[in-house]
Amino acid sequence: MLKPETIAIIKSTVPVLEVHGKAITTRFYEKLFKSHPELLNLFNHGNQKQGRQQTALANAVYAAAVHIDRLHEIMPAVKVIAHKHVSLGVTPDQYPIVGENLLSAISEVLGDAATPEILGAWEEAYSVIAGAFIGVETEMTDEALHQPGGWAGFRKFTVSRKMAESGNITSFYLVPEDGGPLASFEPGQYVTVQMKIPGREHLVNRQYSLSDRPGQPYYRISVKKETGTDTREPGVASAYLHEAVQEGDTLLLSVPAGAFTLDRSADTPVVLLSAGVGLTPLTSMLRTIRAEQPARPVTFIHTAACGKLHAMKDMLQEEGVTAAAENGLRTHICYTQPADEDRSEGAFHTEGRLTAEKLKEITAEAGAKADYYICGPVSFMRDMIGYLRELGVPAESLHYEFFGPSLNL
Ligand SMILES: Cc1cc2nc3c(=O)[nH]c(=O)nc-3n(C[C@H](O)[C@H](O)[C@H](O)COP(=O)(O)OP(=O)(O)OC[C@H]3O[C@@H](n4cnc5c(N)ncnc54)[C@H](O)[C@@H]3O)c2cc1C
Ligand code: HEM
């Protein structure tokens, strides 16, 4: 345990470090990849370039430092990160490497202000924080390995079926190449897919939510193709999966992970609220509820640009969604840019963005007693969470997943 003096130094320096947070973590990554270039195989370079990973790391380190004498209070946040680490195969021996480069970046950015006393305190604090992560991650890795059908690291899967779900989303059905059993998972969890893409120097790791329910003889992921624009390059992994990976090919998968999961033991009403490809973890939840808890009230709200880009319409039909409030299942489809044929087919309920008033109306029955699961672009999640807070939904009933490094909403 840290001495009270050390804790006092840590807490008094957090605000100073926060001011330089981004500079420190940016310098940290430069140093890390220079001293350990093999780690470039682990990180998502797009997240690095956009700065989201730097922000996420800085926020996590400072939050942990503020809670250094009561780390149990931030365990839920630690677990979210630990799931990501475990699915990527982060190992305990990599923690000292990260610690050394972080300390060195702090020292460099703070210059003379970084006294030996301050650096010593941070060294001790990092080792406590790292110890907490390593403890949680070792437990998760053991559990993942020893569950029926479980494994460690990456396992080979064959693409047994590749199916377009919309103009830009394609599903991949994946079965283990070794023919062995398949670990179950909680609806909402994801796998990391590790790819060696021809022409790329480093391995590419990306997370994809499992989009079907557990208990099937396959895992299914559904991937949106990130097309480029004048200012944005096309997505590396999604383009590869859409264009190069075919039925019969092999993909490497981590064991399912993630803390954004449906509470299957509860019977509260559930509202599933997604935009675009954010529907993937929620379709897994919807299918699970319909299979296991058919009487549980569920509202499925989905926003897509138009009918062509609206994925998994068939799934909703299979689940018996033909009209609102049928069999305890209510659905609301919102198109932001509907085509004329979408209008003539009556393919959607609302045109334009979901507003606070509209959301209030759709969720009136479920109300503040429901559990809300939200996934979509950051701006969508920020809006929806804001509206739901205004409607009095308590924080513990709001569950959301980021398709990238977590942010504070
Ligand atoms: C928990 C979790 C679950 C996920 N589930 C799914 C899922 O079910 N389905 C799904 O499709 N995706 C999912 N994702 C997202 C997925 O992991 C990938 O991030 C996504 O497929 C894009 O990867 P990519 O390699 O194609 O794009 P990248 O090459 O990583 O690029 C991503 C985006 O950033 C832009 N970009 C790249 N470089 C820069 C730059 N220098 N500056 C600015 N912009 C840049 C690209 O144009 C692109 O739009 C999930 C992510 C997480 C964390
Ligand atoms: C105490 C030390 C650490 C902290 C506080 C920390 C924190 C974080 C946070 C906050 C994220 C983003 C999670 C999310 O929101 O999805 C993350 C992701 C990640 N971490 Fe760590 N981490 C630590 C140690 C490590 C170590 C030792 C490694 C291995 C070298 C590592 C590798 C990664 C990778 C590869 C990702 C995914 C990033 C991406 O691809 O965008 N981390 N970490």
Coordinates of C-alpha atoms and ligand atoms in Angstrom, one line a residue:
M1 CA 0.0 0.0 0.0
L2 CA 1.2 3.5 -0.7
K3 CA 2.3 5.8 2.1
P4 CA 0.0 8.8 2.9
E5 CA 2.7 11.2 1.7
T6 CA 3.0 9.5 -1.6
I7 CA -0.8 9.6 -2.0
A8 CA -0.8 13.3 -1.2
I9 CA 1.8 14.0 -3.9
I10 CA -0.1 12.0 -6.5
K11 CA -3.4 13.7 -5.7
S12 CA -1.8 17.2 -5.7
T13 CA 0.0 16.6 -9.1
V14 CA -3.0 15.1 -11.0
P15 CA -4.4 18.5 -11.9
V16 CA -0.9 19.6 -13.2
L17 CA -0.6 16.4 -15.3
E18 CA -4.2 16.7 -16.6
V19 CA -3.3 20.1 -18.1
H20 CA -0.5 18.4 -20.0
G21 CA -2.4 15.1 -20.4
K22 CA -2.5 14.9 -24.2
A23 CA 1.1 16.1 -24.5
I24 CA 2.3 13.5 -22.1
T25 CA 0.4 10.6 -23.7
T26 CA 1.3 11.6 -27.2
R27 CA 5.0 11.7 -26.2
F28 CA 4.5 8.4 -24.3
Y29 CA 3.3 6.6 -27.5
E30 CA 6.2 8.1 -29.6
K31 CA 8.6 6.7 -27.0
L32 CA 6.8 3.4 -26.6
F33 CA 6.8 2.6 -30.3
K34 CA 10.4 3.8 -30.7
S35 CA 11.7 1.5 -27.9
H36 CA 9.3 -1.4 -28.6
P37 CA 8.3 -1.3 -32.3
E38 CA 6.8 -4.8 -32.0
L39 CA 4.0 -3.1 -30.0
L40 CA 2.8 -1.4 -33.3
N41 CA 1.3 -4.9 -34.0
L42 CA -1.0 -4.4 -31.0
F43 CA -2.4 -0.8 -31.4
N44 CA -5.0 0.6 -33.7
H45 CA -3.0 3.2 -35.7
G46 CA -6.2 5.1 -36.8
N47 CA -7.1 5.7 -33.1
Q48 CA -3.6 6.9 -32.5
K49 CA -3.8 9.4 -35.4
Q50 CA -7.1 10.8 -34.3
G51 CA -5.8 11.1 -30.7
R52 CA -8.7 9.2 -29.2
Q53 CA -6.4 6.5 -27.6
Q54 CA -4.1 9.2 -26.1
T55 CA -7.1 10.8 -24.5
A56 CA -8.5 7.5 -23.2
L57 CA -5.2 6.5 -21.7
A58 CA -4.7 9.9 -20.1
N59 CA -8.2 9.9 -18.6
A60 CA -7.8 6.4 -17.3
V61 CA -4.4 7.0 -15.6
Y62 CA -5.6 10.2 -14.0
A63 CA -8.9 8.7 -12.8
A64 CA -6.9 5.8 -11.3
A65 CA -4.5 8.2 -9.7
V66 CA -7.3 10.3 -8.1
H67 CA -8.7 7.0 -6.7
I68 CA -5.4 5.5 -5.8
D69 CA -6.4 4.9 -2.2
R70 CA -9.8 3.4 -3.2
L71 CA -9.3 1.8 -6.5
H72 CA -12.3 -0.5 -5.9
E73 CA -14.6 2.5 -6.6
I74 CA -13.4 2.6 -10.2
M75 CA -13.4 -1.1 -10.8
P76 CA -16.3 -1.0 -13.3
A77 CA -14.2 1.3 -15.5
V78 CA -11.1 -0.8 -15.0
K79 CA -13.0 -3.9 -16.1
V80 CA -14.1 -2.2 -19.4
I81 CA -10.5 -1.5 -20.2
A82 CA -9.4 -4.9 -19.0
H83 CA -11.8 -6.7 -21.3
K84 CA -10.3 -4.7 -24.2
H85 CA -6.7 -5.6 -23.1
V86 CA -7.6 -9.3 -22.6
S87 CA -9.2 -9.5 -26.1
L88 CA -6.0 -8.0 -27.6
G89 CA -3.7 -10.3 -25.7
V90 CA -2.0 -7.7 -23.5
T91 CA 0.3 -9.5 -21.1
P92 CA 1.6 -8.7 -17.5
D93 CA 5.2 -8.3 -18.8
Q94 CA 4.1 -5.4 -21.0
Y95 CA 3.1 -3.3 -18.0
P96 CA 6.6 -2.3 -16.9
I97 CA 7.4 -1.2 -20.5
V98 CA 4.3 1.1 -20.5
G99 CA 5.2 2.3 -17.0
E100 CA 8.8 3.2 -17.9
N101 CA 7.8 5.1 -21.1
L102 CA 5.0 6.9 -19.3
L103 CA 7.3 8.1 -16.5
S104 CA 9.9 9.2 -19.0
A105 CA 7.2 11.1 -20.9
I106 CA 6.0 12.8 -17.7
S107 CA 9.5 13.8 -16.8
E108 CA 10.2 15.2 -20.3
V109 CA 7.0 17.2 -20.6
L110 CA 7.1 18.6 -17.1
G111 CA 10.8 19.4 -17.3
D112 CA 12.2 20.9 -14.0
A113 CA 8.7 20.7 -12.4
A114 CA 9.1 16.9 -12.3
T115 CA 11.2 16.6 -9.1
P116 CA 12.6 13.2 -8.1
E117 CA 10.0 13.2 -5.3
I118 CA 7.1 13.6 -7.8
L119 CA 8.6 11.0 -10.2
G120 CA 9.1 8.5 -7.4
A121 CA 5.6 8.9 -6.2
W122 CA 4.2 8.3 -9.7
E123 CA 6.4 5.3 -10.2
E124 CA 4.9 3.8 -7.1
A125 CA 1.4 4.8 -8.1
Y126 CA 1.8 3.3 -11.5
S127 CA 2.9 0.0 -10.0
V128 CA -0.3 -0.1 -7.8
I129 CA -2.5 0.8 -10.8
A130 CA -0.8 -1.8 -13.0
G131 CA -1.1 -4.4 -10.3
A132 CA -4.9 -3.8 -10.2
F133 CA -5.2 -4.2 -14.0
I134 CA -2.9 -7.3 -14.1
G135 CA -5.0 -8.9 -11.3
V136 CA -8.3 -8.4 -13.1
E137 CA -6.9 -9.4 -16.5
T138 CA -5.3 -12.6 -15.2
E139 CA -8.6 -13.6 -13.7
M140 CA -10.4 -12.8 -17.0
T141 CA -7.9 -14.7 -19.1
D142 CA -8.1 -17.8 -16.9
E143 CA -11.9 -17.7 -17.0
A144 CA -11.9 -17.3 -20.7
L145 CA -9.5 -20.2 -21.2
H146 CA -11.2 -22.6 -18.7
Q147 CA -14.8 -22.1 -19.8
P148 CA -16.3 -24.8 -22.0
G149 CA -15.1 -24.1 -25.6
G150 CA -12.7 -21.4 -24.3
W151 CA -9.2 -20.5 -25.5
A152 CA -6.3 -18.1 -25.0
G153 CA -4.8 -15.8 -27.6
F154 CA -6.2 -16.1 -31.1
R155 CA -8.0 -19.1 -32.6
K156 CA -8.5 -19.9 -36.3
F157 CA -12.0 -19.6 -37.6
T158 CA -13.3 -20.3 -41.1
V159 CA -15.7 -17.9 -42.8
S160 CA -18.6 -20.3 -43.5
R161 CA -20.9 -17.7 -44.9
K162 CA -20.6 -14.1 -46.1
M163 CA -23.8 -12.2 -46.5
A164 CA -24.6 -8.6 -47.4
E165 CA -27.0 -7.1 -44.8
S166 CA -27.3 -3.6 -46.5
G167 CA -25.5 -1.4 -48.9
N168 CA -22.5 -1.1 -46.6
I169 CA -22.8 -3.8 -43.9
T170 CA -21.8 -7.4 -44.4
S171 CA -22.1 -10.3 -42.0
F172 CA -19.5 -13.0 -41.6
Y173 CA -20.5 -16.4 -40.1
L174 CA -17.5 -17.9 -38.4
V175 CA -16.9 -21.5 -37.2
P176 CA -13.8 -22.8 -35.4
E177 CA -11.3 -24.4 -37.8
D178 CA -10.4 -27.1 -35.2
G179 CA -14.1 -28.3 -35.1
G180 CA -14.1 -27.9 -31.3
P181 CA -16.8 -26.4 -29.1
L182 CA -17.5 -22.7 -29.2
A183 CA -17.4 -20.6 -26.0
S184 CA -20.7 -19.0 -25.1
F185 CA -20.9 -15.2 -24.7
E186 CA -23.1 -12.5 -23.2
P187 CA -25.2 -10.6 -25.8
G188 CA -23.4 -7.3 -26.4
Q189 CA -19.9 -8.8 -26.2
Y190 CA -17.3 -8.5 -29.0
V191 CA -14.3 -10.4 -30.4
T192 CA -11.0 -9.0 -31.6
V193 CA -10.2 -10.0 -35.2
Q194 CA -6.5 -10.1 -35.9
M195 CA -5.5 -9.7 -39.5
K196 CA -2.3 -9.9 -41.5
I197 CA -3.2 -7.7 -44.4
P198 CA -1.0 -8.0 -47.5
G199 CA 1.1 -4.9 -48.0
R200 CA 0.8 -3.8 -44.4
E201 CA 3.9 -4.0 -42.2
H202 CA 2.0 -4.6 -38.9
L203 CA -0.8 -6.8 -37.7
V204 CA -4.2 -5.1 -37.6
N205 CA -6.5 -5.8 -34.6
R206 CA -10.1 -4.7 -34.6
Q207 CA -13.1 -5.4 -32.4
Y208 CA -16.4 -6.6 -33.8
S209 CA -19.6 -7.1 -31.7
L210 CA -21.2 -10.6 -32.0
S211 CA -24.4 -9.8 -33.8
D212 CA -26.3 -13.0 -33.4
R213 CA -27.5 -14.6 -30.1
P214 CA -25.4 -17.1 -28.1
G215 CA -26.0 -20.8 -28.5
Q216 CA -25.7 -20.9 -32.3
P217 CA -23.1 -23.2 -33.9
Y218 CA -21.2 -20.1 -35.2
Y219 CA -20.2 -16.6 -34.2
R220 CA -21.5 -13.8 -36.5
I221 CA -19.9 -10.4 -36.9
S222 CA -21.4 -7.7 -39.1
V223 CA -19.0 -5.1 -40.5
K224 CA -19.6 -1.7 -42.0
K225 CA -17.3 -0.8 -44.8
E226 CA -15.7 2.6 -43.9
T227 CA -15.4 4.2 -47.3
G228 CA -13.0 7.1 -47.7
T229 CA -13.8 10.7 -48.5
D230 CA -11.6 13.6 -49.8
T231 CA -10.2 14.1 -46.3
R232 CA -10.5 10.5 -44.9
E233 CA -8.7 7.4 -45.9
P234 CA -10.9 4.3 -46.3
G235 CA -11.0 1.9 -43.3
V236 CA -8.1 -0.6 -43.4
A237 CA -9.8 -3.6 -41.8
S238 CA -13.3 -3.1 -43.0
A239 CA -12.2 -2.7 -46.6
Y240 CA -10.1 -5.8 -46.3
L241 CA -12.9 -7.8 -44.8
H242 CA -15.5 -6.6 -47.4
E243 CA -13.2 -6.9 -50.4
A244 CA -10.6 -9.6 -49.8
V245 CA -12.1 -12.1 -47.2
Q246 CA -14.3 -14.7 -48.8
E247 CA -16.2 -17.8 -47.7
G248 CA -13.7 -20.6 -46.9
D249 CA -11.0 -18.1 -45.7
T250 CA -9.5 -18.1 -42.2
L251 CA -9.8 -15.3 -39.6
L252 CA -8.1 -15.2 -36.2
L253 CA -10.4 -14.4 -33.3
S254 CA -10.0 -13.7 -29.6
V255 CA -12.4 -15.2 -27.1
P256 CA -15.5 -13.0 -26.6
A257 CA -15.0 -10.1 -24.2
G258 CA -16.7 -6.8 -23.1
A259 CA -18.7 -5.4 -20.3
F260 CA -21.6 -4.0 -22.4
T261 CA -23.9 -6.9 -21.8
L262 CA -27.6 -7.6 -21.4
D263 CA -28.6 -8.5 -17.9
R264 CA -30.4 -11.7 -18.7
S265 CA -31.4 -12.3 -15.1
A266 CA -33.5 -9.1 -14.9
D267 CA -37.0 -8.7 -16.2
T268 CA -37.0 -5.0 -16.6
P269 CA -38.3 -3.6 -19.9
V270 CA -35.4 -3.1 -22.3
V271 CA -35.0 -0.3 -24.8
L272 CA -32.4 -1.0 -27.6
L273 CA -31.3 2.2 -29.2
S274 CA -28.9 2.2 -32.2
A275 CA -27.7 4.1 -35.2
G276 CA -26.0 2.7 -38.2
V277 CA -23.7 -0.3 -37.6
G278 CA -24.3 0.3 -33.8
L279 CA -27.1 -2.1 -34.2
T280 CA -24.8 -5.2 -34.0
P281 CA -24.6 -5.7 -30.2
L282 CA -28.3 -4.8 -29.9
T283 CA -29.4 -7.4 -32.5
S284 CA -27.7 -10.0 -30.3
M285 CA -29.6 -8.7 -27.3
L286 CA -32.9 -8.6 -29.2
R287 CA -32.6 -12.1 -30.5
T288 CA -31.6 -13.4 -27.0
I289 CA -34.5 -11.7 -25.3
R290 CA -36.9 -13.1 -27.9
A291 CA -35.5 -16.6 -27.5
E292 CA -35.1 -16.7 -23.7
Q293 CA -37.5 -14.1 -22.3
P294 CA -40.3 -13.8 -24.8
A295 CA -42.5 -12.0 -22.3
R296 CA -39.9 -9.3 -21.5
P297 CA -41.0 -6.0 -23.0
V298 CA -38.5 -4.7 -25.5
T299 CA -38.4 -1.6 -27.7
F300 CA -36.0 -1.7 -30.7
I301 CA -35.3 1.8 -32.0
H302 CA -33.0 2.1 -35.0
T303 CA -31.8 5.0 -37.1
A304 CA -30.4 4.5 -40.6
A305 CA -29.8 6.9 -43.4
C306 CA -32.3 5.2 -45.8
G307 CA -33.7 1.8 -46.7
K308 CA -30.6 0.8 -48.8
L309 CA -28.4 1.3 -45.7
H310 CA -30.8 -0.2 -43.2
A311 CA -29.2 -3.5 -42.2
M312 CA -30.9 -6.7 -40.9
K313 CA -34.5 -5.8 -41.9
D314 CA -35.1 -9.5 -42.3
M315 CA -34.1 -10.2 -38.7
L316 CA -36.8 -7.9 -37.5
Q317 CA -39.3 -9.7 -39.7
E318 CA -38.1 -13.0 -38.4
E319 CA -38.7 -11.8 -34.9
G320 CA -42.3 -11.2 -35.8
V321 CA -42.1 -7.4 -35.9
T322 CA -44.8 -6.3 -38.3
A323 CA -46.5 -3.7 -36.3
A324 CA -45.7 -1.7 -33.1
A325 CA -46.3 -3.3 -29.7
E326 CA -46.8 -6.8 -31.0
N327 CA -45.9 -9.7 -28.6
G328 CA -44.3 -7.3 -26.2
L329 CA -42.0 -6.1 -28.9
R330 CA -42.2 -2.5 -30.1
T331 CA -40.1 -1.2 -32.9
H332 CA -39.3 2.2 -34.3
I333 CA -37.3 2.8 -37.4
C334 CA -36.0 6.3 -38.2
Y335 CA -34.5 7.3 -41.6
T336 CA -32.5 10.5 -41.8
Q337 CA -32.4 10.6 -45.6
P338 CA -35.2 8.4 -46.9
A339 CA -35.5 7.7 -50.7
D340 CA -38.8 8.1 -52.5
E341 CA -39.3 4.3 -52.5
D342 CA -38.8 4.1 -48.7
R343 CA -41.7 6.6 -48.4
S344 CA -43.9 4.7 -50.8
E345 CA -43.1 1.4 -49.1
G346 CA -43.8 2.9 -45.6
A347 CA -40.4 1.5 -44.6
F348 CA -39.9 3.7 -41.6
H349 CA -41.8 5.5 -38.8
T350 CA -39.9 8.8 -38.5
E351 CA -38.0 11.0 -40.9
G352 CA -35.1 13.0 -39.8
R353 CA -33.0 12.8 -36.6
L354 CA -34.5 11.4 -33.4
T355 CA -35.5 14.4 -31.3
A356 CA -36.0 14.5 -27.5
E357 CA -39.7 14.8 -28.0
K358 CA -39.8 11.8 -30.4
L359 CA -37.7 9.7 -28.0
K360 CA -40.0 10.6 -25.1
E361 CA -43.1 9.5 -27.1
I362 CA -41.5 6.2 -28.2
T363 CA -40.3 5.3 -24.8
A364 CA -43.3 6.5 -22.9
E365 CA -44.4 3.0 -21.9
A366 CA -40.9 1.7 -21.0
G367 CA -40.1 5.0 -19.3
A368 CA -37.6 5.5 -16.5
K369 CA -37.9 1.9 -15.2
A370 CA -36.4 0.4 -18.3
D371 CA -32.8 -0.5 -19.0
Y372 CA -31.5 1.4 -22.0
Y373 CA -28.7 -0.1 -24.2
I374 CA -27.3 2.5 -26.7
C375 CA -24.8 2.1 -29.5
G376 CA -23.9 4.3 -32.5
P377 CA -21.7 7.2 -33.5
V378 CA -20.4 9.3 -30.6
S379 CA -22.6 12.3 -31.5
F380 CA -25.7 10.0 -31.6
M381 CA -24.9 8.5 -28.2
R382 CA -24.2 11.9 -26.7
D383 CA -27.6 13.2 -27.9
M384 CA -29.6 10.1 -26.8
I385 CA -28.0 9.9 -23.4
G386 CA -28.6 13.6 -22.8
Y387 CA -32.3 13.2 -23.8
L388 CA -32.7 10.2 -21.6
R389 CA -31.1 11.9 -18.6
E390 CA -33.5 14.8 -19.1
L391 CA -36.4 12.3 -19.1
G392 CA -35.2 11.1 -15.6
V393 CA -33.6 7.8 -16.6
P394 CA -31.1 7.0 -13.8
A395 CA -27.4 6.6 -14.7
E396 CA -27.3 2.9 -13.7
S397 CA -30.0 2.2 -16.3
L398 CA -28.0 3.8 -19.2
H399 CA -25.6 1.3 -20.8
Y400 CA -23.6 2.2 -23.9
E401 CA -20.8 0.9 -26.0
F402 CA -18.2 2.9 -28.0
F403 CA -16.9 1.5 -31.3
G404 CA -13.5 3.0 -30.4
P405 CA -11.7 4.2 -27.3
S406 CA -14.2 5.2 -24.6
L407 CA -14.9 8.9 -24.0
N408 CA -16.6 10.7 -21.2
L409 CA -20.2 11.5 -22.2
Ligands
LIG1 C1 -16.2 -2.8 -28.8 C2 -16.2 -2.5 -30.3 C3 -17.2 -3.1 -31.1 C4 -17.2 -2.9 -32.4 N1 -18.2 -3.5 -33.2 C5 -18.2 -3.3 -34.5 C6 -19.2 -3.9 -35.3 O1 -20.0 -4.7 -34.8 N2 -19.3 -3.6 -36.6 C7 -18.4 -2.7 -37.2 O2 -18.5 -2.5 -38.4 N3 -17.5 -2.1 -36.4 C8 -17.4 -2.3 -35.1 N4 -16.4 -1.7 -34.4 C9 -15.4 -0.8 -35.1 C10 -14.3 -1.6 -35.6 O3 -13.5 -2.2 -34.6 C11 -13.4 -0.8 -36.5 O4 -13.0 0.3 -35.8 C12 -14.0 -0.4 -37.8 O5 -14.3 -1.5 -38.6 C13 -13.1 0.5 -38.6 O6 -11.9 -0.1 -38.8 P1 -11.1 0.1 -40.1 O7 -9.7 -0.6 -40.0 O8 -11.9 -0.3 -41.3 O9 -10.9 1.6 -40.2 P2 -9.6 2.4 -39.7 O10 -8.6 2.3 -40.8 O11 -9.3 2.1 -38.4 O12 -10.2 3.9 -39.8 C14 -11.4 4.2 -39.0 C15 -12.0 5.5 -39.5 O13 -11.1 6.5 -39.2 C16 -10.8 7.2 -40.4 N5 -9.4 7.5 -40.3 C17 -8.3 6.7 -40.5 N6 -7.2 7.4 -40.4 C18 -7.5 8.6 -40.1 C19 -6.8 9.8 -39.8 N7 -5.5 9.9 -39.9 N8 -7.5 10.9 -39.5 C20 -8.8 11.0 -39.4 N9 -9.6 9.9 -39.7 C21 -8.9 8.8 -40.0 C22 -11.1 6.3 -41.5 O14 -11.5 7.0 -42.7 C23 -12.3 5.5 -41.0 O15 -13.5 6.2 -41.2 C24 -16.3 -2.0 -33.0 C25 -15.4 -1.3 -32.2 C26 -15.3 -1.6 -30.9 C27 -14.3 -0.9 -30.0
HEM2 C1 -2.1 0.8 -16.1 C2 -1.8 0.8 -17.3 C3 -2.8 1.0 -18.4 C4 -3.9 1.8 -18.5 C5 -4.4 2.8 -17.5 C6 -4.4 1.6 -19.8 C7 -5.6 2.2 -20.3 C8 -6.2 2.0 -21.5 C9 -7.4 2.6 -22.0 C10 -8.2 3.6 -21.2 C11 -7.7 2.0 -23.2 C12 -8.9 2.4 -24.0 C13 -10.0 1.3 -23.7 C14 -11.3 1.6 -24.4 O1 -11.9 2.5 -24.0 O2 -11.6 0.9 -25.3 C15 -6.7 1.1 -23.5 C16 -6.6 0.4 -24.7 C17 -5.5 -0.3 -25.0 N1 -4.4 -0.6 -24.3 FE1 -4.1 0.0 -22.4 N2 -3.7 0.7 -20.5 C18 -2.7 0.3 -19.7 C19 -1.7 -0.6 -20.0 C20 -1.5 -1.2 -21.3 C21 -0.4 -2.1 -21.6 C22 0.6 -2.6 -20.7 C23 -0.6 -2.4 -22.9 C24 0.3 -3.3 -23.8 C25 1.4 -2.8 -24.3 C26 -1.8 -1.7 -23.4 C27 -2.3 -1.8 -24.7 C28 -3.6 -1.3 -25.0 C29 -4.1 -1.5 -26.4 C30 -3.5 -2.2 -27.6 C31 -5.4 -0.9 -26.4 C32 -6.3 -0.7 -27.6 C33 -6.0 0.6 -28.2 C34 -6.4 0.7 -29.6 O3 -6.1 -0.2 -30.4 O4 -7.0 1.7 -30.0 N3 -2.3 -1.0 -22.4 N4 -5.8 1.1 -22.5

